[in-house]
Amino acid sequence: RQMKLFEIFFGGLLGAFLFGRPSPSSPVGKLFQWVENTANGENKPTLHYFDIRGRAEAIRIAFADHEIDFNDSSFTGEEWGRNSQYGLKAKWLSEGKLAFGQVPMLEIDGLSIVQSHSILRYLASKYGWYDSYDASTVTQIDVASEGTEDIRKQLSTIKYNGKLEESEKQELYAKFFQGDGIKWFGYFNTMVAKNGDKFIIGTNEPTHADYLLFDLIDTAETLCPEHAKPLVESLPSLSQLRNRMMTRPSLAAYLESDRRRK
């Protein structure tokens, strides 16, 4: 078995030299990933965020799906110290790590990257997830990704409105999922339907748009299960995409593990 792995790896090295990095989903690609993870050792990526799913969850999902080992560094709101000169926010700002005073932040390759979409794009570039895609395909991935942000912002406006009672927020969530939410999630259902049993923009493997959409659906159902869950179930292509994501072995293992925030 060891000799076989040796042959596969060095065959992969030769192939990479001649034809470029192998597909991340191929056996050789997975072996490359394992070698990189092992070589990184203590230099593995560190993701900093609150001890919740939030804006970091799509990144955790991507790491899990690609079996990339990383440090998941969480902290409390008190440790973050939003308006304190002694908290992590002030410390990282003084060190020049937080471009906009926000997290998630990924420390990787000597960089401190913020903005969740930018982090996902960097991971795709670093690990070669899109190496076989042309500019048109990568642009479609970005279009779908930004569409998830349009929905998330509408939900966040309700969630983080400190002037509203929880009952008032639930009323606004219900109004959204019975109104504009049908339109917005319908856009994604149409997008997925065009591509049959593939992923959101027709790729054979998930892209960061799929991770963001998967997390968005989960977020919506957490915020307003009474109305969001029936809406998603009424959109067959979107539901099927979600099921395809949930049955991917490495991702499924993460979703069922104690690493997954409740």
Short mmCIF file of C-alpha atoms in Angstrom, two decimals:
data_model
loop_
_atom_site.label_atom_id
_atom_site.label_comp_id
_atom_site.label_asym_id
_atom_site.label_seq_id
_atom_site.Cartn_x
_atom_site.Cartn_y
_atom_site.Cartn_z
CA ARG A 1 0.00 0.00 0.00
CA GLN A 2 2.82 2.41 0.88
CA MET A 3 4.53 1.67 -2.45
CA LYS A 4 1.24 2.31 -4.25
CA LEU A 5 0.82 5.68 -2.53
CA PHE A 6 4.43 6.48 -3.40
CA GLU A 7 3.77 5.70 -7.06
CA ILE A 8 0.55 7.76 -7.09
CA PHE A 9 2.21 10.75 -5.45
CA PHE A 10 5.25 10.87 -7.69
CA GLY A 11 3.09 10.18 -10.71
CA GLY A 12 1.04 13.14 -9.59
CA LEU A 13 4.16 15.27 -9.23
CA LEU A 14 5.14 14.47 -12.79
CA GLY A 15 1.61 15.22 -13.99
CA ALA A 16 1.58 18.51 -12.09
CA PHE A 17 4.91 19.48 -13.63
CA LEU A 18 3.63 18.70 -17.13
CA PHE A 19 -0.04 19.69 -16.90
CA GLY A 20 -0.49 21.80 -13.74
CA ARG A 21 -1.95 21.05 -10.31
CA PRO A 22 -4.36 18.07 -10.25
CA SER A 23 -8.04 18.53 -9.49
CA PRO A 24 -8.58 18.95 -5.72
CA SER A 25 -11.31 16.29 -5.84
CA SER A 26 -9.09 13.66 -7.52
CA PRO A 27 -7.14 11.08 -5.47
CA VAL A 28 -3.86 12.73 -6.43
CA GLY A 29 -5.31 16.16 -5.61
CA LYS A 30 -6.36 14.94 -2.17
CA LEU A 31 -2.89 13.51 -1.65
CA PHE A 32 -1.37 16.86 -2.60
CA GLN A 33 -3.66 18.50 -0.06
CA TRP A 34 -2.60 16.05 2.65
CA VAL A 35 1.09 16.73 1.93
CA GLU A 36 0.51 20.49 2.09
CA ASN A 37 -1.38 20.19 5.38
CA THR A 38 1.37 18.03 6.85
CA ALA A 39 4.11 20.35 5.62
CA ASN A 40 2.35 23.38 7.07
CA GLY A 41 2.32 21.85 10.55
CA GLU A 42 1.90 24.62 13.08
CA ASN A 43 1.57 27.12 10.23
CA LYS A 44 -1.89 25.90 9.34
CA PRO A 45 -4.51 28.63 8.76
CA THR A 46 -6.16 30.25 11.77
CA LEU A 47 -9.71 31.53 11.52
CA HIS A 48 -10.71 34.13 14.13
CA TYR A 49 -14.38 34.73 14.89
CA PHE A 50 -16.99 34.77 17.63
CA ASP A 51 -18.07 31.40 19.05
CA ILE A 52 -21.08 31.27 16.74
CA ARG A 53 -21.72 30.26 13.13
CA GLY A 54 -22.29 33.73 11.71
CA ARG A 55 -20.09 35.09 8.95
CA ALA A 56 -17.40 32.47 9.51
CA GLU A 57 -19.56 29.41 8.96
CA ALA A 58 -19.32 29.27 5.17
CA ILE A 59 -15.54 29.34 5.57
CA ARG A 60 -15.63 26.49 8.11
CA ILE A 61 -17.86 24.54 5.71
CA ALA A 62 -15.37 25.06 2.87
CA PHE A 63 -12.48 23.90 5.05
CA ALA A 64 -14.44 20.83 6.12
CA ASP A 65 -15.54 19.89 2.60
CA HIS A 66 -11.94 20.08 1.33
CA GLU A 67 -10.51 18.39 4.44
CA ILE A 68 -8.21 21.30 5.19
CA ASP A 69 -6.95 21.38 8.75
CA PHE A 70 -7.12 24.78 10.42
CA ASN A 71 -7.19 26.46 13.81
CA ASP A 72 -10.73 27.56 14.67
CA SER A 73 -10.01 30.37 17.12
CA SER A 74 -13.15 31.73 18.78
CA PHE A 75 -13.71 34.44 21.38
CA THR A 76 -16.52 36.06 23.35
CA GLY A 77 -18.04 39.47 22.81
CA GLU A 78 -16.29 40.65 25.95
CA GLU A 79 -12.91 39.45 24.67
CA TRP A 80 -13.59 41.17 21.35
CA GLY A 81 -14.18 44.44 23.19
CA ARG A 82 -16.12 46.38 20.58
CA ASN A 83 -15.59 49.75 22.26
CA SER A 84 -12.67 48.86 24.50
CA GLN A 85 -9.04 49.82 24.09
CA TYR A 86 -7.99 46.51 25.66
CA GLY A 87 -9.93 43.98 23.59
CA LEU A 88 -8.93 41.87 20.61
CA LYS A 89 -10.42 44.43 18.23
CA ALA A 90 -8.16 47.21 19.50
CA LYS A 91 -5.15 44.87 19.57
CA TRP A 92 -5.59 43.65 16.00
CA LEU A 93 -6.33 47.14 14.73
CA SER A 94 -3.10 48.40 16.28
CA GLU A 95 -1.24 45.54 14.59
CA GLY A 96 -2.75 46.44 11.22
CA LYS A 97 -4.63 43.16 10.89
CA LEU A 98 -8.19 44.41 10.63
CA ALA A 99 -8.73 46.52 7.52
CA PHE A 100 -12.26 47.50 8.56
CA GLY A 101 -12.36 46.61 12.26
CA GLN A 102 -14.39 43.47 11.56
CA VAL A 103 -14.12 39.70 11.66
CA PRO A 104 -13.93 36.96 10.46
CA MET A 105 -10.20 37.19 9.94
CA LEU A 106 -8.08 34.43 8.45
CA GLU A 107 -4.36 34.35 9.18
CA ILE A 108 -2.66 32.40 6.41
CA ASP A 109 0.60 32.61 4.47
CA GLY A 110 1.69 35.65 6.46
CA LEU A 111 -1.53 37.49 5.58
CA SER A 112 -4.42 38.67 7.72
CA ILE A 113 -7.45 38.49 5.43
CA VAL A 114 -10.86 39.91 6.34
CA GLN A 115 -14.24 39.89 4.57
CA SER A 116 -15.73 36.39 4.29
CA HIS A 117 -16.07 36.41 0.49
CA SER A 118 -12.46 37.53 0.07
CA ILE A 119 -11.31 34.76 2.39
CA LEU A 120 -13.17 32.16 0.35
CA ARG A 121 -11.76 33.51 -2.91
CA TYR A 122 -8.24 33.36 -1.50
CA LEU A 123 -8.72 29.74 -0.42
CA ALA A 124 -10.01 28.87 -3.89
CA SER A 125 -6.95 30.47 -5.45
CA LYS A 126 -4.45 28.99 -2.99
CA TYR A 127 -5.75 25.44 -3.17
CA GLY A 128 -6.53 25.43 -6.89
CA TRP A 129 -10.27 24.86 -6.62
CA TYR A 130 -10.95 26.86 -9.79
CA ASP A 131 -7.82 26.14 -11.79
CA SER A 132 -9.81 24.41 -14.53
CA TYR A 133 -12.42 27.18 -14.79
CA ASP A 134 -12.31 30.02 -17.29
CA ALA A 135 -12.96 33.68 -16.45
CA SER A 136 -16.64 33.38 -17.36
CA THR A 137 -17.21 30.55 -14.88
CA VAL A 138 -15.38 32.33 -12.06
CA THR A 139 -17.45 35.45 -12.73
CA GLN A 140 -20.66 33.42 -12.50
CA ILE A 141 -19.46 32.09 -9.15
CA ASP A 142 -18.97 35.67 -7.94
CA VAL A 143 -22.41 36.71 -9.23
CA ALA A 144 -24.11 33.91 -7.29
CA SER A 145 -22.02 34.69 -4.21
CA GLU A 146 -23.01 38.35 -4.21
CA GLY A 147 -26.65 37.31 -4.60
CA THR A 148 -26.47 35.48 -1.27
CA GLU A 149 -25.18 38.68 0.27
CA ASP A 150 -28.24 40.60 -0.94
CA ILE A 151 -30.50 38.22 1.00
CA ARG A 152 -28.26 38.09 4.05
CA LYS A 153 -28.24 41.87 4.36
CA GLN A 154 -32.03 41.97 4.39
CA LEU A 155 -32.13 39.41 7.19
CA SER A 156 -29.31 41.08 9.12
CA THR A 157 -31.13 44.40 9.06
CA ILE A 158 -33.89 42.75 11.07
CA LYS A 159 -31.68 40.60 13.31
CA TYR A 160 -29.41 43.40 14.49
CA ASN A 161 -32.08 46.08 14.93
CA GLY A 162 -31.72 46.79 18.65
CA LYS A 163 -34.95 48.79 18.72
CA LEU A 164 -37.11 45.74 17.95
CA GLU A 165 -38.46 43.16 20.36
CA GLU A 166 -38.01 39.52 19.35
CA SER A 167 -41.72 39.22 18.56
CA GLU A 168 -41.45 42.20 16.22
CA LYS A 169 -38.45 40.65 14.50
CA GLN A 170 -40.39 37.44 13.95
CA GLU A 171 -43.19 39.41 12.32
CA LEU A 172 -40.72 41.05 9.94
CA TYR A 173 -39.06 37.70 9.16
CA ALA A 174 -42.47 36.22 8.38
CA LYS A 175 -43.29 39.14 6.10
CA PHE A 176 -39.98 38.69 4.28
CA PHE A 177 -40.32 34.94 3.75
CA GLN A 178 -43.90 35.34 2.57
CA GLY A 179 -42.96 38.23 0.27
CA ASP A 180 -39.54 39.26 -1.04
CA GLY A 181 -38.00 36.03 0.23
CA ILE A 182 -40.06 34.03 -2.26
CA LYS A 183 -38.65 36.15 -5.06
CA TRP A 184 -35.03 36.09 -3.87
CA PHE A 185 -34.79 32.38 -3.03
CA GLY A 186 -36.73 31.76 -6.24
CA TYR A 187 -33.90 33.36 -8.19
CA PHE A 188 -31.52 30.78 -6.78
CA ASN A 189 -33.96 27.95 -7.45
CA THR A 190 -34.10 29.01 -11.11
CA MET A 191 -30.31 29.27 -11.28
CA VAL A 192 -29.84 25.77 -9.86
CA ALA A 193 -32.63 24.28 -12.01
CA LYS A 194 -30.75 25.23 -15.19
CA ASN A 195 -27.89 22.95 -14.20
CA GLY A 196 -29.63 19.71 -13.33
CA ASP A 197 -27.87 17.64 -10.71
CA LYS A 198 -24.75 19.81 -10.65
CA PHE A 199 -23.93 22.68 -8.31
CA ILE A 200 -25.21 26.22 -8.40
CA ILE A 201 -23.60 27.47 -11.60
CA GLY A 202 -23.16 24.08 -13.27
CA THR A 203 -19.85 22.92 -11.80
CA ASN A 204 -19.22 19.32 -10.83
CA GLU A 205 -17.81 20.36 -7.44
CA PRO A 206 -19.10 23.00 -4.99
CA THR A 207 -17.75 26.53 -5.26
CA HIS A 208 -17.70 29.21 -2.59
CA ALA A 209 -21.11 30.31 -3.92
CA ASP A 210 -22.48 26.89 -2.90
CA TYR A 211 -20.96 27.17 0.57
CA LEU A 212 -22.44 30.65 1.02
CA LEU A 213 -25.87 29.58 -0.22
CA PHE A 214 -25.86 26.46 1.94
CA ASP A 215 -25.06 28.55 4.99
CA LEU A 216 -27.65 31.18 4.02
CA ILE A 217 -30.42 28.57 3.88
CA ASP A 218 -29.34 27.26 7.28
CA THR A 219 -29.29 30.81 8.69
CA ALA A 220 -32.75 31.57 7.33
CA GLU A 221 -34.24 28.44 8.87
CA THR A 222 -32.59 29.22 12.18
CA LEU A 223 -33.96 32.77 12.26
CA CYS A 224 -37.51 31.89 11.25
CA PRO A 225 -38.10 28.12 10.98
CA GLU A 226 -41.87 28.51 10.76
CA HIS A 227 -41.71 30.33 7.42
CA ALA A 228 -38.22 29.81 6.00
CA LYS A 229 -38.29 26.01 6.09
CA PRO A 230 -41.58 25.67 4.11
CA LEU A 231 -40.28 28.20 1.58
CA VAL A 232 -37.09 26.23 0.93
CA GLU A 233 -39.04 22.97 0.73
CA SER A 234 -41.32 24.52 -1.90
CA LEU A 235 -38.34 25.14 -4.17
CA PRO A 236 -37.32 21.68 -5.45
CA SER A 237 -34.03 22.51 -7.14
CA LEU A 238 -32.81 24.52 -4.16
CA SER A 239 -33.78 21.71 -1.79
CA GLN A 240 -31.98 19.16 -3.95
CA LEU A 241 -28.84 21.29 -4.01
CA ARG A 242 -28.91 21.49 -0.24
CA ASN A 243 -29.30 17.72 0.01
CA ARG A 244 -26.34 17.20 -2.36
CA MET A 245 -24.23 19.36 -0.09
CA MET A 246 -25.34 17.56 3.07
CA THR A 247 -24.45 14.14 1.70
CA ARG A 248 -20.86 15.01 0.81
CA PRO A 249 -18.91 12.76 3.21
CA SER A 250 -16.45 15.25 4.70
CA LEU A 251 -19.04 18.00 5.00
CA ALA A 252 -21.60 15.62 6.49
CA ALA A 253 -19.05 14.55 9.10
CA TYR A 254 -18.48 18.18 10.08
CA LEU A 255 -22.20 18.94 10.27
CA GLU A 256 -22.71 16.03 12.68
CA SER A 257 -19.62 16.77 14.79
CA ASP A 258 -19.20 18.79 17.96
CA ARG A 259 -17.12 21.26 15.94
CA ARG A 260 -20.35 22.58 14.44
CA ARG A 261 -21.77 25.47 16.46
CA LYS A 262 -25.35 25.02 17.62
#
